[in-house]
mmCIF file of C-alpha atoms in Angstrom:
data_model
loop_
_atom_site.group_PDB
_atom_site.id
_atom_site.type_symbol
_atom_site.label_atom_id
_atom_site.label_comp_id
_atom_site.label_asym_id
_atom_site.label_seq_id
_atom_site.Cartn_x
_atom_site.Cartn_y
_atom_site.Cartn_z
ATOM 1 C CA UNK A 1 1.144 -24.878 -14.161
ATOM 2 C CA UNK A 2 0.876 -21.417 -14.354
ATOM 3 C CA UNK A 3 -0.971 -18.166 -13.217
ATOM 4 C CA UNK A 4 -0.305 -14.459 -12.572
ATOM 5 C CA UNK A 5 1.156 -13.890 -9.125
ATOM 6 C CA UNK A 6 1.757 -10.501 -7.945
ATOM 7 C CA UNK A 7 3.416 -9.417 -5.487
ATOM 8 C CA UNK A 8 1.179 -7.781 -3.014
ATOM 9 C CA UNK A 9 3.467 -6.366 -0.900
ATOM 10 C CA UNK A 10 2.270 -4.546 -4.142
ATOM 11 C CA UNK A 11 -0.869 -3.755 -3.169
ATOM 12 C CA UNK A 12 0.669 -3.005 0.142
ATOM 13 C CA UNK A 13 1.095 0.024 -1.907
ATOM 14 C CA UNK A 14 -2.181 0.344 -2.106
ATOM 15 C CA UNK A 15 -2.208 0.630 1.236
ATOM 16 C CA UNK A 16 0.302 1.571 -0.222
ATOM 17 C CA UNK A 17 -1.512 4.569 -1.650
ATOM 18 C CA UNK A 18 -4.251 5.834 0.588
ATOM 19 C CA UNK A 19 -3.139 3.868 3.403
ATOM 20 C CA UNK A 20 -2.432 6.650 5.205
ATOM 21 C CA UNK A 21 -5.789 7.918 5.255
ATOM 22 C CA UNK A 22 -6.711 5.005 8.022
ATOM 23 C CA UNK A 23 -7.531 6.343 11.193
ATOM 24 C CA UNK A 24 -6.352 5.817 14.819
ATOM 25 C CA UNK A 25 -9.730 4.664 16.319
ATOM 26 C CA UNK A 26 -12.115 5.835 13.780
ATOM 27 C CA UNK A 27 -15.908 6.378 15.150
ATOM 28 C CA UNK A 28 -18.596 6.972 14.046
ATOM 29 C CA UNK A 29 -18.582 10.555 12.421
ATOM 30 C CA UNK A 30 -15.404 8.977 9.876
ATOM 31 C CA UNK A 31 -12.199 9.216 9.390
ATOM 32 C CA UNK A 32 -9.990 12.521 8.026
ATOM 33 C CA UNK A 33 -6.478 12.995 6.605
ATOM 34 C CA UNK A 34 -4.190 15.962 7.908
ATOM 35 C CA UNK A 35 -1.052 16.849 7.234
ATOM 36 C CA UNK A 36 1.463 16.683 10.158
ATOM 37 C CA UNK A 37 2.522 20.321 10.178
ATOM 38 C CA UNK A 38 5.414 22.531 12.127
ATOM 39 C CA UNK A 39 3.543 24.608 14.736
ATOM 40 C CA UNK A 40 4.781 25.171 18.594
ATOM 41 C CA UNK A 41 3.520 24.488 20.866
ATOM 42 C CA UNK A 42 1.785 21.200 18.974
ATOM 43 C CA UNK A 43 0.973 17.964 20.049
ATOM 44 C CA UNK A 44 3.325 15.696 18.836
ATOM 45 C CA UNK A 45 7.001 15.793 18.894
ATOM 46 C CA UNK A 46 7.917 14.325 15.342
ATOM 47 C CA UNK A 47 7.301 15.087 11.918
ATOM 48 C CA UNK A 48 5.280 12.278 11.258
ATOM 49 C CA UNK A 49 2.796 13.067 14.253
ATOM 50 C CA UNK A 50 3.683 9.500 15.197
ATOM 51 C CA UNK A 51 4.453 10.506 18.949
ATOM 52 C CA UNK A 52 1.974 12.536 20.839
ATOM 53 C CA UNK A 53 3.756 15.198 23.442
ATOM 54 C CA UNK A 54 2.085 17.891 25.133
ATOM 55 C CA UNK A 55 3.874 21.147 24.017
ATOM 56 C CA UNK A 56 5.334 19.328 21.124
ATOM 57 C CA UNK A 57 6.583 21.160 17.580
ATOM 58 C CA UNK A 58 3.966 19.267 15.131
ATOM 59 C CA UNK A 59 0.394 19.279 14.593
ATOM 60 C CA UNK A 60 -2.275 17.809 12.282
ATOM 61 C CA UNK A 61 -3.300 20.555 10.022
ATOM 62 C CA UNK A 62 -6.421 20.224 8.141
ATOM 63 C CA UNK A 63 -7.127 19.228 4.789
ATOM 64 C CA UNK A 64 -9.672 20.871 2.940
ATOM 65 C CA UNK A 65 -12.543 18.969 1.638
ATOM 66 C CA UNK A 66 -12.673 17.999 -1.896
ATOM 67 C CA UNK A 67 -9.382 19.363 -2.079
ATOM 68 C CA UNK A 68 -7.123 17.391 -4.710
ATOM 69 C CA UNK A 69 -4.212 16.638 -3.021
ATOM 70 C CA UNK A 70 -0.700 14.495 -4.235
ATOM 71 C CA UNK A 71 0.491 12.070 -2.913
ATOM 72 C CA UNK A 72 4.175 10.255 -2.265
ATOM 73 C CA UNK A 73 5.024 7.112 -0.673
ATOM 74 C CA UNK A 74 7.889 4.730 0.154
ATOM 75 C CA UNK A 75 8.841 1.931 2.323
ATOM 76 C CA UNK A 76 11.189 4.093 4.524
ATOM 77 C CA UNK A 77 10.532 4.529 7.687
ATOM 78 C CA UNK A 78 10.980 7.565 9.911
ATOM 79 C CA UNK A 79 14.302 6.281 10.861
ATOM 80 C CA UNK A 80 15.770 6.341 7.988
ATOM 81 C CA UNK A 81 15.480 2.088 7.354
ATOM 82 C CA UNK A 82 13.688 0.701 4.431
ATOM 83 C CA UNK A 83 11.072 -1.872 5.272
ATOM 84 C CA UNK A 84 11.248 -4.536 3.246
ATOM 85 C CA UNK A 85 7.448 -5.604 1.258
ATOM 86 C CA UNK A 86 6.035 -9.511 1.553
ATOM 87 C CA UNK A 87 3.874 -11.089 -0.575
ATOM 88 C CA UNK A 88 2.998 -14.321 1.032
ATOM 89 C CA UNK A 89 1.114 -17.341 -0.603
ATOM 90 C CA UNK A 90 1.313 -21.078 -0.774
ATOM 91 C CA UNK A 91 1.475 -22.360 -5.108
ATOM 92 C CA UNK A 92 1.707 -25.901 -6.028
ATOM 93 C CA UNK A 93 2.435 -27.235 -2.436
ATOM 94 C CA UNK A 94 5.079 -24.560 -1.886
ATOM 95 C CA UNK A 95 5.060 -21.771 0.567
ATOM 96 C CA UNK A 96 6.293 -18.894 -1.319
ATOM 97 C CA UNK A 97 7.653 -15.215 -0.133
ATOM 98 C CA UNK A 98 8.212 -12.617 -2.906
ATOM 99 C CA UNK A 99 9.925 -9.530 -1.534
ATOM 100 C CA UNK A 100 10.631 -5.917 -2.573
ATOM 101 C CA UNK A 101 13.062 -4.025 -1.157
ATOM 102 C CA UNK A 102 12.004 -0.926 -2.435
ATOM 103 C CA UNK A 103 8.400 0.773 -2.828
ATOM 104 C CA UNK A 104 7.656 3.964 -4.436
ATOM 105 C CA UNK A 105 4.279 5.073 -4.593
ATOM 106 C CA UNK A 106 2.791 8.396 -6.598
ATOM 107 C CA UNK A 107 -1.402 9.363 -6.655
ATOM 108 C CA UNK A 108 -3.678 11.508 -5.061
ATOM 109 C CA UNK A 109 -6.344 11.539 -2.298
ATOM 110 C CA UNK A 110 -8.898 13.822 -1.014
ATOM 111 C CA UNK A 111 -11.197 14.374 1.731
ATOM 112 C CA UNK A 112 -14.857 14.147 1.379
ATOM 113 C CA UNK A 113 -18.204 14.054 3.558
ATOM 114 C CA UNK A 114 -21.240 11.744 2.050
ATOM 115 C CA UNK A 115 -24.061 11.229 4.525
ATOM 116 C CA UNK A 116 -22.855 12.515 7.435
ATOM 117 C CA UNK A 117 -19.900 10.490 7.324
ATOM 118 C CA UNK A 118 -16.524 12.081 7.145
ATOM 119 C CA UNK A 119 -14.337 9.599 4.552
ATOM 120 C CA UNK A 120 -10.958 10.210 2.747
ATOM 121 C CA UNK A 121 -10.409 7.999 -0.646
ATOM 122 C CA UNK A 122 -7.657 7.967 -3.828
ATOM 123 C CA UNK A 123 -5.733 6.312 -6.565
ATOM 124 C CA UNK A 124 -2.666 5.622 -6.840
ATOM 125 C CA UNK A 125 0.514 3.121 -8.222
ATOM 126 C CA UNK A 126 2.854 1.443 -6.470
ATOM 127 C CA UNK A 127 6.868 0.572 -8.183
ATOM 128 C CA UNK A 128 8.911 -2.415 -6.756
ATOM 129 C CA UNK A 129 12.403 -2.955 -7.084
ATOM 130 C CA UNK A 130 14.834 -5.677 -6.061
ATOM 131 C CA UNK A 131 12.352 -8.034 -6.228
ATOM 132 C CA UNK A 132 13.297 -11.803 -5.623
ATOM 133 C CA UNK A 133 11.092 -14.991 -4.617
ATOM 134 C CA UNK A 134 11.901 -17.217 -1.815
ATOM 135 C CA UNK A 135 11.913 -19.995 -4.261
ATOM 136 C CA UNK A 136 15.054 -21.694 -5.437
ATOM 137 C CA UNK A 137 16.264 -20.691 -8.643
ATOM 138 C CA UNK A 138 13.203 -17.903 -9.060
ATOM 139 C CA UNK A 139 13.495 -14.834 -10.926
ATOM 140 C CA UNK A 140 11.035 -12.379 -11.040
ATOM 141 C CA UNK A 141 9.912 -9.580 -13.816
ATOM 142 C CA UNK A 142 7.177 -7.658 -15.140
ATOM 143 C CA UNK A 143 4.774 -8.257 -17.497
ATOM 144 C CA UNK A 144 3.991 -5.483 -19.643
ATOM 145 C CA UNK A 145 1.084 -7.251 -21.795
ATOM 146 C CA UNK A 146 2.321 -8.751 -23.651
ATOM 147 C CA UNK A 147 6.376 -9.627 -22.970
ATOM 148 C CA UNK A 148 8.055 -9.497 -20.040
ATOM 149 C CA UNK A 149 9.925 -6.190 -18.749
ATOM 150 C CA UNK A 150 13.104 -5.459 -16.139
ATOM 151 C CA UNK A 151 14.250 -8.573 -13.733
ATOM 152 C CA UNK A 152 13.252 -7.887 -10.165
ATOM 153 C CA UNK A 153 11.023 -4.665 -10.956
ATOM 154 C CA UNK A 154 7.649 -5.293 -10.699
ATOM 155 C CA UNK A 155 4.651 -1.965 -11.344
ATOM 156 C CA UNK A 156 1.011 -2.266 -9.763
ATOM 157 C CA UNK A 157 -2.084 -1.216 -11.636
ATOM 158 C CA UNK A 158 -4.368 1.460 -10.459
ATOM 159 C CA UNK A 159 -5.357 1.168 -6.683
ATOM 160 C CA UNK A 160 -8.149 3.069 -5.304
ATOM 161 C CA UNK A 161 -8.424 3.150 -1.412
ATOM 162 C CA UNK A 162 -11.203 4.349 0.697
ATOM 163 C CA UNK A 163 -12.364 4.882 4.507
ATOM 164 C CA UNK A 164 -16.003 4.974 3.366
ATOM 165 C CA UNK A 165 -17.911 2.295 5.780
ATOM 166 C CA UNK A 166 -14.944 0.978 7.166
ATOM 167 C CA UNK A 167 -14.906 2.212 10.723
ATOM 168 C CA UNK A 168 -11.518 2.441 11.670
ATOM 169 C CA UNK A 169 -9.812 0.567 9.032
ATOM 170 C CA UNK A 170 -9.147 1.467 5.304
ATOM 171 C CA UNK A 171 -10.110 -0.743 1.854
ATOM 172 C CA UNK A 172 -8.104 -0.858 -1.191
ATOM 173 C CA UNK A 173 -8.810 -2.882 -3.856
ATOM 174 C CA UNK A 174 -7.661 -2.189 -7.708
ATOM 175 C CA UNK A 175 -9.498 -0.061 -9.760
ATOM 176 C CA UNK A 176 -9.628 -2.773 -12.371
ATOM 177 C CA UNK A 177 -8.692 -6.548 -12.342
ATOM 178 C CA UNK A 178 -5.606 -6.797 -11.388
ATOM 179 C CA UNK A 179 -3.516 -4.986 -7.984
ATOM 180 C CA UNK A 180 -0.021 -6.263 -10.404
ATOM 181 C CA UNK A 181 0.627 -8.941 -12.723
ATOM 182 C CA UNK A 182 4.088 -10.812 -12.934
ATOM 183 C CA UNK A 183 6.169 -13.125 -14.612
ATOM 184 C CA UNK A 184 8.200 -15.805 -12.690
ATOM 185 C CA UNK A 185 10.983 -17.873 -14.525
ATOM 186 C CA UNK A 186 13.981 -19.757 -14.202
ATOM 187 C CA UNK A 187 12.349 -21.691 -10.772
ATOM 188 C CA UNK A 188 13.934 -25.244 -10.146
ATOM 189 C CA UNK A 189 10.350 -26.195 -9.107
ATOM 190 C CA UNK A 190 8.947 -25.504 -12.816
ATOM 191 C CA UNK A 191 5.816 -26.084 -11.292
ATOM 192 C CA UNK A 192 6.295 -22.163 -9.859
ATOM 193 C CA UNK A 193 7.055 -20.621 -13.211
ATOM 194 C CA UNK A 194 4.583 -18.683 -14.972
ATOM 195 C CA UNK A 195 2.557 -15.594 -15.234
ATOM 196 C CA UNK A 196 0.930 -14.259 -11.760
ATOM 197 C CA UNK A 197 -1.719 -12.044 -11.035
ATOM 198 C CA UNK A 198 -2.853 -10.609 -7.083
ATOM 199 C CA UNK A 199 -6.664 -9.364 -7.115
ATOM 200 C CA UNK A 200 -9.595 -8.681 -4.672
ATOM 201 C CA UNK A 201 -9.181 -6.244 -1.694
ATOM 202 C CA UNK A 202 -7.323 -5.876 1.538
ATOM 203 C CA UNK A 203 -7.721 -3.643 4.414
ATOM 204 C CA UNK A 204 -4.898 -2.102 6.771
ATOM 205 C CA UNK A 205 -6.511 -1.564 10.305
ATOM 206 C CA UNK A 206 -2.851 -0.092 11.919
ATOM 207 C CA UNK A 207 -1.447 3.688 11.211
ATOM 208 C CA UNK A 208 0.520 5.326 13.313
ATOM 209 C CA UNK A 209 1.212 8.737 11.914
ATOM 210 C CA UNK A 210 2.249 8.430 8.629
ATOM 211 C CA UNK A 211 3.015 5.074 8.654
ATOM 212 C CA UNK A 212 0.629 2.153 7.362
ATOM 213 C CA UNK A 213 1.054 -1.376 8.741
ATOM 214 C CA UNK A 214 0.179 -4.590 7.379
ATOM 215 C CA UNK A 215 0.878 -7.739 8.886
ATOM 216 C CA UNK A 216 0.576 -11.609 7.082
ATOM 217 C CA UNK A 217 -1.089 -12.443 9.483
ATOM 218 C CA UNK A 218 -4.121 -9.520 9.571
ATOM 219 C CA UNK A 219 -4.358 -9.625 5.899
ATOM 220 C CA UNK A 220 -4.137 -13.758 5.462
ATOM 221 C CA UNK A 221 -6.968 -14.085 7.736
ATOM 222 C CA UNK A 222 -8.988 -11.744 6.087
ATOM 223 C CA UNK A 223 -9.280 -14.034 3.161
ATOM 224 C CA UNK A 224 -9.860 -11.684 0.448
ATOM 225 C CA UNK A 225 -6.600 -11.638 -0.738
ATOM 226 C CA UNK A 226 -5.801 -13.470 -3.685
ATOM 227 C CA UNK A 227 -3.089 -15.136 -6.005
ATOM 228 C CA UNK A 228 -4.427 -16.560 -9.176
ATOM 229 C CA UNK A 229 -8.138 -15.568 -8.261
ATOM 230 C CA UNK A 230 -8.911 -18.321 -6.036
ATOM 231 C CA UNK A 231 -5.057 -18.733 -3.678
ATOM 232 C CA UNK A 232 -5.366 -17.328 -0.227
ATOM 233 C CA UNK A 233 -2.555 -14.429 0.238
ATOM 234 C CA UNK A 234 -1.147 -11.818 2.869
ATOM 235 C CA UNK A 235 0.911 -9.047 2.552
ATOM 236 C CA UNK A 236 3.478 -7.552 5.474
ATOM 237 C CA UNK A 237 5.499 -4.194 5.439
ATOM 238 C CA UNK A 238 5.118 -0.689 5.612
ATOM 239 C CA UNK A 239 4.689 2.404 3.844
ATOM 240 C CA UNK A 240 5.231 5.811 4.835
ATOM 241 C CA UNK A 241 3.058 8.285 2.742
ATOM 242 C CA UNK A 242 3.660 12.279 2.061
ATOM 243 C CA UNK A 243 1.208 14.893 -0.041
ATOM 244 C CA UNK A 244 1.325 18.155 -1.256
ATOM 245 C CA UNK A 245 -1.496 20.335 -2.132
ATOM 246 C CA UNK A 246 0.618 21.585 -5.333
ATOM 247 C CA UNK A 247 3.291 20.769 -7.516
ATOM 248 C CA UNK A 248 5.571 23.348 -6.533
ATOM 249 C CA UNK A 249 5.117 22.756 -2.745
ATOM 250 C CA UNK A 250 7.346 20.397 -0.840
ATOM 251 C CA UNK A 251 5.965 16.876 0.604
ATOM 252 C CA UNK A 252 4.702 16.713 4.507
ATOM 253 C CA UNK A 253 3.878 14.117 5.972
ATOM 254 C CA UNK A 254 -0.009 12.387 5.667
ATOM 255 C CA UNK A 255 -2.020 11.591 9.361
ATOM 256 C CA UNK A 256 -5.099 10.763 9.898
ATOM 257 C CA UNK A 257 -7.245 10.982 12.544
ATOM 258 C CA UNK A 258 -11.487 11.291 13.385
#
């Protein structure tokens, strides 16, 4: 039996992508991305405007509307410690676990108002490396249509993310079929080999600074998820996102806030 199954943690770069732009307790009026700028006194004491101090040496610093802006993202987190990315599904009676170690993500994002609403939205891909399957005997590649690419590496399709009518939480769903499409091989249960695909939409509802959350259990129970079009999914990890307004300026970090 086969199927595409991709690793979401994949799409988790989605969230990977403009998951940053979710806010902390949108309302009404929206949601908009900042960078988390240098500035004393500020009011947060970190770089990632994670930790709010009064007095502190960081700030949220506007973004411009309709301003392009690029955008950088990995699984490391502000101390230093790369958080590992789960996709989690159950295929042909098994409970699988495919997991990246590393997530690189590259796009852009930009701020907009439509109705009165204040909304942030982008595109992006995700890259993920040393990844393996909790399956015995499991090996993982990409598929690069047709043929299979580099064991354990595994690239998403184009994401798109938005805020748009989703209060405090933000949507990302791929801007074509697919969030990623896989090959598995080499499984003892042959019943888990075969091409893999992850589509339909998730939402990340926690950010804190510049950090995106997803849980299994958030994303599971939102049920639109999927492995194989129809196989209930969830993704868990983090991703901490940077942007730059242009190329020759360095990456700060990306907040968000109403």
């Amino acid at each position: 039996m086969n199927g595409r199954r991709a690793i979401t943690g994949l799409c988790m770069l989605c969230a990977l992508i403009v998951g940053a732009f979710a806010a902390q307790g949108a309302s009404a009026a929206g949601t908009t991305a900042y960078t988390c700028a240098a500035s004393a006194p500020g009011g947060f004491s970190d770089a990632h405007c994670k930790t709010q101090s009064e007095g502190g040496g960081f700030v949220h610093k506007a973004i411009n509307n309709n301003l392009t802006t690029e955008l950088s993202g990995s699984n490391e987190t502000t101390d230093g410690i790369k958080d590992s990315t789960k996709l989690k599904f159950t295929f042909a009676g098994v409970a699988v676990t495919l997991t990246a170690t590393t997530n690189t993500v590259s796009g852009w994002m930009t701020n907009a108002e439509e109705g009165g609403e204040m909304l942030a939205h982008g595109e992006g891909t995700a890259t993920k490396t040393g990844v393996t399957s909790s399956a015995a005997g499991c090996k993982v590649f990409t598929d690069t249509l047709p043929g299979k690419g580099e064991e354990g590496v595994v690239h998403t399709e184009t994401i798109k993310g938005t805020t748009k009518g989703q209060g405090d939480a933000v949507k990302f769903e791929p801007a074509g079929a697919f969030f990623a499409r896989f090959i598995v091989e080499g499984c003892t249960n042959a019943n888990l080999n075969g091409t893999f695909s992850v589509s339909g939409s998730v939402k990340s509802t926690t950010v804190n600074g510049a950090t995106v959350n997803f849980t299994h259990e958030d994303t599971t129970a939102q049920n639109t998820l999927k492995v194989n079009s129809t196989i209930k999914a969830g993704i868990e990890g983090t991703l901490t996102l940077k942007s730059r307004a242009k190329s020759a300026d360095s990456y700060v970090a990306l907040s968000a806030t109403t």
